[in-house]
Coordinates of N, CA, C and O in Angstrom, one line a residue:
M25 N -223.5 -48.8 -18.0 CA -222.4 -49.6 -17.6 C -221.1 -49.2 -18.4 O -220.1 -49.1 -17.8
K26 N -221.3 -48.9 -19.7 CA -220.2 -48.5 -20.5 C -219.5 -47.2 -20.0 O -218.3 -47.1 -20.0
H27 N -220.4 -46.3 -19.6 CA -220.0 -45.0 -19.1 C -219.1 -45.2 -17.9 O -218.1 -44.6 -17.7
L28 N -219.5 -46.1 -17.0 CA -218.8 -46.4 -15.7 C -217.5 -47.0 -16.0 O -216.5 -46.6 -15.4
I29 N -217.4 -47.9 -17.0 CA -216.1 -48.5 -17.3 C -215.2 -47.5 -17.9 O -214.0 -47.5 -17.6
K30 N -215.7 -46.6 -18.8 CA -214.8 -45.6 -19.4 C -214.3 -44.6 -18.4 O -213.2 -44.2 -18.4
T31 N -215.2 -44.3 -17.4 CA -214.8 -43.4 -16.3 C -213.7 -44.0 -15.5 O -212.7 -43.4 -15.1
A32 N -213.9 -45.3 -15.1 CA -212.9 -46.0 -14.3 C -211.6 -46.1 -15.0 O -210.5 -45.9 -14.5
W33 N -211.6 -46.4 -16.3 CA -210.4 -46.5 -17.2 C -209.7 -45.2 -17.2 O -208.4 -45.1 -17.0
L34 N -210.4 -44.1 -17.4 CA -209.8 -42.8 -17.4 C -209.2 -42.4 -16.1 O -208.1 -41.9 -16.0
C35 N -209.8 -42.7 -15.0 CA -209.3 -42.5 -13.7 C -208.0 -43.3 -13.5 O -207.0 -42.7 -12.9
L36 N -208.0 -44.5 -13.9 CA -206.7 -45.3 -13.7 C -205.6 -44.8 -14.6 O -204.5 -44.7 -14.2
L37 N -205.9 -44.3 -15.8 CA -204.9 -43.8 -16.7 C -204.4 -42.5 -16.1 O -203.1 -42.3 -16.1
L38 N -205.2 -41.6 -15.5 CA -204.7 -40.4 -14.9 C -203.9 -40.7 -13.7 O -202.8 -40.1 -13.5
L39 N -204.3 -41.7 -12.8 CA -203.5 -42.1 -11.7 C -202.1 -42.6 -12.1 O -201.1 -42.2 -11.6
W40 N -202.1 -43.4 -13.1 CA -200.8 -44.0 -13.6 C -199.9 -42.9 -14.1 O -198.7 -42.9 -13.8
T41 N -200.4 -42.0 -14.9 CA -199.5 -41.0 -15.5 C -199.1 -40.0 -14.4 O -198.0 -39.5 -14.5
S42 N -199.9 -39.7 -13.4 CA -199.4 -38.7 -12.5 C -198.6 -39.3 -11.4 O -197.7 -38.6 -10.8
Y43 N -198.8 -40.6 -11.0 CA -198.1 -41.2 -9.9 C -196.9 -42.0 -10.4 O -195.8 -41.8 -9.9
G44 N -197.0 -42.8 -11.4 CA -196.0 -43.6 -11.9 C -194.9 -43.0 -12.8 O -193.9 -43.6 -13.0
Y45 N -195.2 -41.9 -13.3 CA -194.3 -41.3 -14.3 C -194.2 -39.8 -14.0 O -195.0 -39.0 -14.5
T46 N -193.2 -39.4 -13.3 CA -193.0 -38.0 -13.0 C -191.8 -37.5 -13.7 O -190.7 -38.0 -13.5
Q47 N -192.0 -36.6 -14.6 CA -190.9 -36.1 -15.4 C -190.2 -34.9 -14.7 O -190.9 -34.1 -14.1
V48 N -188.9 -35.0 -14.6 CA -188.1 -33.9 -14.0 C -187.9 -32.8 -15.1 O -187.5 -33.1 -16.2
S49 N -188.0 -31.6 -14.7 CA -187.8 -30.5 -15.6 C -186.9 -29.5 -14.9 O -186.7 -29.5 -13.7
K50 N -186.3 -28.5 -15.7 CA -185.5 -27.5 -15.1 C -186.3 -26.7 -14.1 O -185.7 -26.4 -13.0
Q51 N -187.5 -26.4 -14.4 CA -188.4 -25.6 -13.5 C -188.6 -26.4 -12.1 O -188.5 -25.8 -11.1
K52 N -188.8 -27.7 -12.2 CA -189.0 -28.5 -11.0 C -187.7 -28.5 -10.2 O -187.8 -28.4 -8.9
L53 N -186.6 -28.7 -10.8 CA -185.3 -28.7 -10.1 C -185.0 -27.3 -9.4 O -184.6 -27.3 -8.3
M54 N -185.3 -26.3 -10.1 CA -185.0 -24.9 -9.5 C -186.0 -24.7 -8.4 O -185.6 -24.1 -7.4
K55 N -187.2 -25.1 -8.5 CA -188.2 -24.9 -7.4 C -187.7 -25.8 -6.2 O -187.8 -25.3 -5.0
A56 N -187.3 -27.0 -6.4 CA -186.8 -27.9 -5.4 C -185.6 -27.3 -4.7 O -185.5 -27.3 -3.5
F57 N -184.7 -26.7 -5.5 CA -183.5 -26.0 -4.9 C -183.9 -24.9 -4.0 O -183.4 -24.7 -2.9
D58 N -184.9 -24.1 -4.4 CA -185.4 -22.9 -3.6 C -185.8 -23.4 -2.2 O -185.6 -22.7 -1.3
Q59 N -186.4 -24.6 -2.1 CA -186.8 -25.1 -0.8 C -185.6 -25.6 -0.1 O -185.7 -25.7 1.2
Y60 N -184.6 -26.0 -0.7 CA -183.4 -26.7 -0.2 C -182.3 -25.6 0.1 O -181.4 -25.9 0.9
Q61 N -182.4 -24.4 -0.4 CA -181.3 -23.5 -0.4 C -180.8 -23.1 1.0 O -179.6 -22.9 1.1
A62 N -181.6 -23.2 2.0 CA -181.1 -22.9 3.3 C -180.1 -23.8 3.8 O -179.2 -23.5 4.7
L63 N -180.0 -25.0 3.3 CA -179.0 -26.0 3.7 C -177.7 -25.8 3.1 O -176.7 -26.2 3.6
V64 N -177.6 -25.0 2.0 CA -176.3 -24.7 1.4 C -175.8 -23.3 1.7 O -174.7 -23.0 1.5
A65 N -176.8 -22.4 2.1 CA -176.4 -21.0 2.4 C -175.7 -20.9 3.7 O -176.0 -21.6 4.7
G66 N -174.7 -20.0 3.7 CA -174.0 -19.7 4.9 C -174.8 -18.7 5.8 O -175.8 -18.2 5.3
K67 N -174.2 -18.4 6.9 CA -174.9 -17.4 7.8 C -175.1 -16.1 7.1 O -174.1 -15.5 6.6
G68 N -176.3 -15.6 7.1 CA -176.5 -14.3 6.5 C -176.6 -14.3 5.0 O -176.5 -13.2 4.3
Q69 N -176.6 -15.5 4.4 CA -176.6 -15.6 2.9 C -178.0 -16.1 2.4 O -178.7 -16.8 3.1
V70 N -178.2 -15.8 1.1 CA -179.4 -16.3 0.4 C -178.9 -16.9 -0.9 O -178.1 -16.3 -1.6
C71 N -179.3 -18.1 -1.2 CA -178.8 -18.8 -2.5 C -180.0 -18.9 -3.4 O -181.1 -19.1 -3.0
H72 N -179.7 -18.8 -4.7 CA -180.7 -18.9 -5.8 C -180.2 -19.8 -6.9 O -179.0 -19.8 -7.2
A73 N -181.1 -20.6 -7.4 CA -180.8 -21.4 -8.6 C -180.5 -20.5 -9.8 O -181.3 -19.6 -10.1
A74 N -179.3 -20.7 -10.4 CA -178.9 -19.9 -11.6 C -179.1 -20.7 -12.9 O -179.3 -20.1 -13.9
N75 N -178.9 -22.0 -12.9 CA -178.9 -22.8 -14.1 C -179.3 -24.2 -13.7 O -179.0 -24.7 -12.6
A76 N -179.9 -24.9 -14.6 CA -180.3 -26.3 -14.3 C -180.1 -27.1 -15.6 O -180.4 -26.6 -16.7
V77 N -179.7 -28.4 -15.5 CA -179.6 -29.3 -16.6 C -180.3 -30.6 -16.2 O -180.3 -31.0 -15.0
V78 N -180.9 -31.3 -17.1 CA -181.7 -32.5 -16.9 C -181.1 -33.6 -17.7 O -180.7 -33.5 -18.9
G79 N -181.0 -34.8 -17.1 CA -180.5 -36.0 -17.8 C -180.4 -37.2 -16.8 O -180.6 -37.0 -15.6
D80 N -180.1 -38.3 -17.3 CA -180.0 -39.5 -16.4 C -178.6 -39.6 -15.8 O -177.7 -40.0 -16.5
L81 N -178.5 -39.3 -14.5 CA -177.2 -39.3 -13.9 C -176.7 -40.7 -13.4 O -175.5 -40.9 -13.4
N82 N -177.6 -41.5 -13.1 CA -177.2 -42.8 -12.5 C -177.6 -44.0 -13.3 O -177.4 -45.2 -12.8
G83 N -178.0 -43.9 -14.5 CA -178.2 -45.0 -15.4 C -179.5 -45.8 -15.2 O -179.6 -46.9 -15.7
D84 N -180.4 -45.3 -14.5 CA -181.7 -46.0 -14.2 C -182.8 -45.8 -15.2 O -183.9 -46.2 -15.0
G85 N -182.5 -44.9 -16.2 CA -183.5 -44.7 -17.2 C -184.5 -43.6 -16.9 O -185.4 -43.3 -17.6
V86 N -184.2 -42.9 -15.7 CA -185.1 -41.8 -15.3 C -184.4 -40.5 -15.2 O -183.2 -40.5 -14.9
Q87 N -185.0 -39.4 -15.6 CA -184.4 -38.1 -15.6 C -184.1 -37.6 -14.2 O -184.9 -37.6 -13.3
D88 N -182.8 -37.2 -14.0 CA -182.3 -36.6 -12.8 C -181.9 -35.2 -13.2 O -182.2 -34.7 -14.3
G89 N -181.1 -34.5 -12.3 CA -180.6 -33.2 -12.7 C -179.6 -32.6 -11.8 O -179.2 -33.1 -10.8
I90 N -179.1 -31.4 -12.3 CA -178.1 -30.6 -11.6 C -178.6 -29.2 -11.6 O -179.1 -28.7 -12.5
V91 N -178.4 -28.6 -10.4 CA -178.7 -27.2 -10.3 C -177.5 -26.4 -9.9 O -176.8 -26.8 -8.9
Q92 N -177.1 -25.4 -10.7 CA -176.0 -24.6 -10.4 C -176.6 -23.4 -9.6 O -177.6 -22.8 -10.1
Y93 N -176.0 -23.0 -8.5 CA -176.6 -21.9 -7.7 C -175.6 -20.8 -7.4 O -174.4 -21.0 -7.5
T94 N -176.1 -19.7 -7.0 CA -175.2 -18.6 -6.6 C -175.7 -18.1 -5.2 O -176.9 -18.0 -5.0
C95 N -174.8 -17.8 -4.3 CA -175.2 -17.4 -3.0 C -174.7 -15.9 -2.8 O -173.6 -15.6 -3.2
L96 N -175.6 -15.1 -2.3 CA -175.3 -13.7 -2.0 C -175.5 -13.4 -0.5 O -176.2 -14.1 0.2
M97 N -174.9 -12.3 -0.1 CA -175.1 -11.9 1.3 C -176.6 -11.3 1.3 O -177.0 -10.6 0.3
A98 N -177.3 -11.6 2.3 CA -178.7 -11.1 2.4 C -178.8 -9.6 2.2 O -178.0 -8.9 2.8
G99 N -179.6 -9.2 1.2 CA -179.8 -7.8 1.0 C -178.8 -7.2 0.0 O -178.8 -6.1 -0.4
G100 N -177.8 -8.0 -0.5 CA -176.8 -7.6 -1.4 C -177.0 -8.2 -2.8 O -177.9 -9.0 -3.0
N101 N -176.1 -7.8 -3.7 CA -176.1 -8.4 -5.0 C -174.8 -8.9 -5.5 O -174.6 -9.1 -6.7
I102 N -173.8 -9.0 -4.6 CA -172.5 -9.5 -5.0 C -172.4 -11.0 -4.6 O -172.6 -11.3 -3.5
P103 N -172.1 -11.8 -5.6 CA -172.0 -13.3 -5.3 C -170.8 -13.6 -4.3 O -169.7 -13.0 -4.4
V104 N -171.2 -14.4 -3.3 CA -170.2 -14.8 -2.3 C -169.5 -16.1 -2.8 O -168.3 -16.3 -2.8
Y105 N -170.3 -17.0 -3.3 CA -169.8 -18.3 -3.9 C -170.9 -18.9 -4.7 O -172.1 -18.6 -4.6
T106 N -170.5 -19.9 -5.5 CA -171.4 -20.6 -6.3 C -171.1 -22.1 -6.2 O -170.0 -22.5 -5.7
G107 N -172.0 -23.0 -6.6 CA -171.8 -24.4 -6.5 C -172.8 -25.2 -7.3 O -173.7 -24.6 -8.0
W108 N -172.8 -26.5 -7.1 CA -173.8 -27.4 -7.8 C -174.5 -28.2 -6.7 O -173.9 -28.6 -5.7
T109 N -175.7 -28.6 -6.9 CA -176.4 -29.7 -6.2 C -176.8 -30.7 -7.3 O -177.3 -30.3 -8.3
L110 N -176.6 -31.9 -7.0 CA -177.0 -33.0 -7.9 C -178.2 -33.7 -7.3 O -178.3 -34.0 -6.1
W111 N -179.2 -34.0 -8.1 CA -180.5 -34.5 -7.7 C -180.8 -35.8 -8.4 O -180.7 -35.9 -9.6
L112 N -181.3 -36.8 -7.7 CA -181.7 -38.1 -8.3 C -183.3 -38.2 -8.1 O -183.8 -37.8 -7.1
N113 N -183.9 -38.7 -9.2 CA -185.3 -38.9 -9.2 C -185.6 -40.3 -8.7 O -185.3 -41.3 -9.3
E114 N -186.1 -40.4 -7.5 CA -186.4 -41.7 -6.9 C -187.9 -41.9 -6.7 O -188.6 -41.2 -5.9
K115 N -188.5 -42.7 -7.6 CA -189.9 -43.0 -7.6 C -190.7 -41.7 -7.8 O -191.7 -41.5 -7.1
G116 N -190.3 -40.8 -8.6 CA -191.0 -39.6 -8.9 C -190.8 -38.5 -8.0 O -191.3 -37.4 -8.1
V117 N -189.9 -38.7 -7.0 CA -189.5 -37.6 -6.0 C -188.0 -37.3 -6.3 O -187.2 -38.1 -6.2
I118 N -187.7 -36.0 -6.5 CA -186.4 -35.6 -6.7 C -185.7 -35.2 -5.4 O -186.3 -34.5 -4.6
K119 N -184.5 -35.8 -5.1 CA -183.9 -35.7 -3.8 C -182.4 -35.3 -4.1 O -181.7 -35.8 -5.0
P120 N -181.9 -34.3 -3.3 CA -180.5 -33.9 -3.4 C -179.6 -35.0 -2.9 O -179.9 -35.5 -1.8
V121 N -178.6 -35.4 -3.6 CA -177.7 -36.4 -3.2 C -176.2 -35.9 -3.0 O -175.4 -36.6 -2.4
L122 N -175.9 -34.8 -3.6 CA -174.6 -34.3 -3.5 C -174.6 -32.7 -3.7 O -175.3 -32.2 -4.5
H123 N -173.7 -32.1 -2.8 CA -173.5 -30.7 -2.9 C -172.1 -30.4 -3.2 O -171.2 -30.9 -2.4
C124 N -171.8 -29.7 -4.3 CA -170.4 -29.5 -4.7 C -170.1 -28.0 -4.7 O -170.4 -27.3 -5.6
K125 N -169.5 -27.5 -3.6 CA -169.3 -26.1 -3.5 C -168.0 -25.7 -4.3 O -167.8 -24.5 -4.7
D126 N -167.1 -26.6 -4.6 CA -165.9 -26.4 -5.2 C -166.0 -26.3 -6.7 O -165.0 -26.0 -7.4
L127 N -167.1 -26.4 -7.3 CA -167.3 -26.3 -8.8 C -167.9 -25.0 -9.2 O -168.6 -24.9 -10.2
G128 N -167.7 -23.9 -8.4 CA -168.3 -22.7 -8.6 C -168.1 -22.0 -10.0 O -168.9 -21.4 -10.5
R129 N -166.9 -22.2 -10.5 CA -166.6 -21.6 -11.8 C -166.9 -22.6 -13.0 O -166.5 -22.3 -14.1
A130 N -167.6 -23.6 -12.7 CA -167.9 -24.6 -13.8 C -169.4 -24.5 -14.1 O -170.2 -24.5 -13.2
L131 N -169.7 -24.4 -15.4 CA -171.1 -24.2 -15.8 C -171.5 -25.6 -16.4 O -171.0 -26.1 -17.4
P132 N -172.5 -26.3 -15.7 CA -173.0 -27.6 -16.3 C -173.7 -27.3 -17.6 O -174.6 -26.4 -17.6
L133 N -173.4 -28.0 -18.6 CA -174.0 -27.8 -19.9 C -175.1 -28.9 -20.3 O -176.1 -28.6 -20.8
S134 N -174.7 -30.2 -20.0 CA -175.6 -31.3 -20.3 C -175.2 -32.5 -19.6 O -174.1 -32.6 -19.0
I135 N -176.2 -33.5 -19.5 CA -176.0 -34.8 -19.0 C -176.2 -35.7 -20.1 O -177.3 -35.8 -20.7
G136 N -175.1 -36.4 -20.5 CA -175.2 -37.3 -21.7 C -175.3 -38.8 -21.3 O -175.5 -39.2 -20.2
A137 N -175.0 -39.6 -22.3 CA -175.0 -41.1 -22.2 C -174.0 -41.5 -21.1 O -172.9 -40.9 -20.9
G138 N -174.5 -42.5 -20.3 CA -173.6 -43.0 -19.2 C -173.5 -42.0 -18.0 O -172.7 -42.1 -17.1
G139 N -174.4 -41.0 -18.0 CA -174.4 -40.0 -16.9 C -173.2 -39.0 -17.0 O -172.9 -38.4 -16.0
I140 N -172.6 -38.9 -18.1 CA -171.4 -38.0 -18.3 C -171.9 -36.6 -18.3 O -172.8 -36.2 -19.1
I141 N -171.4 -35.8 -17.4 CA -171.8 -34.4 -17.3 C -170.8 -33.5 -18.1 O -169.6 -33.6 -17.7
S142 N -171.2 -32.8 -19.0 CA -170.4 -31.9 -19.8 C -170.5 -30.5 -19.1 O -171.6 -30.0 -18.9
A143 N -169.3 -29.9 -18.9 CA -169.3 -28.6 -18.2 C -168.2 -27.7 -18.9 O -167.3 -28.2 -19.6
L144 N -168.3 -26.4 -18.7 CA -167.4 -25.5 -19.1 C -166.8 -24.8 -17.9 O -167.6 -24.1 -17.2
V145 N -165.5 -24.9 -17.7 CA -164.9 -24.3 -16.5 C -164.2 -22.9 -17.0 O -163.5 -22.9 -17.9
Y146 N -164.6 -21.9 -16.2 CA -164.1 -20.5 -16.5 C -162.9 -20.2 -15.6 O -163.0 -20.4 -14.4
K147 N -161.9 -19.7 -16.2 CA -160.7 -19.2 -15.4 C -160.3 -17.9 -15.8 O -160.4 -17.5 -17.0
Y148 N -159.7 -17.1 -14.9 CA -159.2 -15.8 -15.2 C -157.7 -15.9 -15.6 O -156.9 -16.6 -15.0
K149 N -157.3 -15.1 -16.6 CA -155.9 -14.9 -16.9 C -155.6 -13.5 -16.4 O -156.5 -12.6 -16.2
K150 N -154.3 -13.2 -16.3 CA -153.9 -11.9 -15.8 C -154.4 -10.8 -16.7 O -154.4 -10.9 -18.0
G151 N -155.1 -9.8 -16.1 CA -155.6 -8.7 -16.9 C -157.1 -8.8 -17.2 O -157.7 -7.9 -17.6
D152 N -157.7 -10.0 -16.9 CA -159.2 -10.1 -17.1 C -160.0 -9.3 -16.1 O -159.6 -9.2 -14.9
A153 N -161.0 -8.7 -16.5 CA -161.9 -8.0 -15.6 C -162.7 -9.0 -14.8 O -162.8 -10.2 -15.2
S154 N -163.1 -8.6 -13.6 CA -163.8 -9.6 -12.7 C -165.1 -10.2 -13.3 O -165.5 -11.2 -12.9
C155 N -165.6 -9.5 -14.2 CA -166.9 -9.9 -14.8 C -166.6 -11.0 -15.9 O -167.5 -11.7 -16.3
C156 N -165.4 -11.1 -16.4 CA -165.2 -11.7 -17.7 C -164.0 -12.6 -17.8 O -162.9 -12.2 -18.3
P157 N -164.0 -13.8 -17.2 CA -162.9 -14.7 -17.4 C -162.7 -15.1 -18.8 O -163.7 -15.4 -19.5
S158 N -161.5 -15.2 -19.3 CA -161.3 -15.4 -20.7 C -160.9 -16.9 -21.1 O -160.9 -17.3 -22.2
I159 N -160.5 -17.6 -20.1 CA -160.1 -19.0 -20.3 C -161.3 -19.9 -20.1 O -161.9 -19.9 -19.0
K160 N -161.7 -20.6 -21.1 CA -162.9 -21.5 -21.0 C -162.4 -22.9 -21.4 O -162.0 -23.2 -22.5
T161 N -162.5 -23.9 -20.4 CA -162.0 -25.2 -20.6 C -163.1 -26.2 -20.5 O -163.8 -26.3 -19.4
P162 N -163.4 -27.0 -21.5 CA -164.4 -28.1 -21.4 C -163.9 -29.2 -20.4 O -162.7 -29.6 -20.5
K163 N -164.8 -29.6 -19.5 CA -164.5 -30.7 -18.6 C -165.7 -31.7 -18.6 O -166.8 -31.3 -18.9
K164 N -165.4 -32.9 -18.2 CA -166.5 -33.9 -18.0 C -166.4 -34.5 -16.6 O -165.3 -34.7 -16.1
Y165 N -167.6 -34.8 -16.1 CA -167.7 -35.3 -14.7 C -168.7 -36.5 -14.7 O -169.5 -36.6 -15.7
Q166 N -168.6 -37.3 -13.7 CA -169.6 -38.4 -13.6 C -169.9 -38.6 -12.1 O -169.0 -38.6 -11.3
L167 N -171.2 -38.8 -11.8 CA -171.6 -39.1 -10.4 C -171.3 -40.6 -10.1 O -171.7 -41.5 -10.9
K168 N -170.6 -40.8 -9.0 CA -170.2 -42.2 -8.6 C -170.8 -42.5 -7.3 O -170.7 -41.7 -6.3
Q169 N -171.5 -43.6 -7.2 CA -172.1 -44.1 -5.9 C -171.0 -44.9 -5.2 O -170.4 -45.8 -5.8
Q170 N -170.7 -44.5 -4.0 CA -169.7 -45.2 -3.2 C -170.4 -45.9 -2.0 O -171.5 -45.5 -1.6
K171 N -169.8 -46.9 -1.4 CA -170.4 -47.6 -0.3 C -169.3 -48.0 0.7 O -168.3 -48.6 0.3
I172 N -169.5 -47.6 1.9 CA -168.7 -48.0 3.1 C -169.6 -48.7 4.0 O -170.5 -48.1 4.6
I173 N -169.3 -50.0 4.2 CA -170.1 -50.9 5.0 C -171.6 -50.7 4.6 O -171.9 -51.2 3.5
S174 N -172.4 -50.1 5.4 CA -173.8 -50.0 5.0 C -174.2 -48.6 4.6 O -175.4 -48.3 4.4
T175 N -173.2 -47.7 4.5 CA -173.5 -46.3 4.2 C -173.2 -46.1 2.7 O -172.2 -46.4 2.2
I176 N -174.2 -45.5 2.0 CA -174.0 -45.1 0.6 C -173.9 -43.6 0.5 O -174.7 -42.9 1.1
Y177 N -172.9 -43.2 -0.2 CA -172.8 -41.8 -0.5 C -172.3 -41.6 -2.0 O -172.0 -42.5 -2.6
Y178 N -172.3 -40.3 -2.4 CA -172.0 -40.0 -3.8 C -170.8 -39.1 -3.9 O -170.7 -38.2 -3.1
E179 N -170.0 -39.3 -5.0 CA -168.9 -38.4 -5.3 C -169.0 -38.0 -6.7 O -169.6 -38.7 -7.5
L180 N -168.4 -36.9 -7.1 CA -168.3 -36.5 -8.4 C -166.8 -36.6 -8.9 O -165.9 -36.0 -8.2
E181 N -166.6 -37.4 -9.9 CA -165.3 -37.6 -10.4 C -165.1 -37.0 -11.8 O -166.0 -37.0 -12.6
E182 N -163.9 -36.4 -12.0 CA -163.6 -35.9 -13.3 C -163.3 -37.1 -14.3 O -162.6 -38.0 -13.9
V183 N -163.9 -37.0 -15.5 CA -163.7 -38.0 -16.5 C -162.7 -37.5 -17.5 O -162.9 -36.4 -18.0
K184 N -161.7 -38.3 -17.9 CA -160.8 -37.9 -18.9 C -161.3 -38.2 -20.3 O -162.0 -39.0 -20.6

């Protein structure tokens, strides 16, 4: 009987840890993006996750994340554009909630307290080679949930 109780307790513990608590990691975000990439890729393009950061974006105490991606023409190696996708962890399932194509030259560095996203924005000055922008400006962003009637959507706002 003791053996049966121990086995049942172990099974419950394994179920609880695998179902009720799913940790988001950079690897999981990048893998999720690979499955999602066709939705952000243009015609004849392939997109790849280039960078990922993990942290609590919406203040619910659960790890969410950002994936920075690069899109190339299929069969080529020259980037066409880059952007971000923001992912929320809802009951252990990570879901994309926002796609920001206009943040291509911004590198997400971390997600801090209050969901503040620290990033480094790269800009070119006259004379810079195409590989190497020399102006690096720190910026901060925050994911904001908006609501119009019964529709909920998300925006990314710059924080001063």
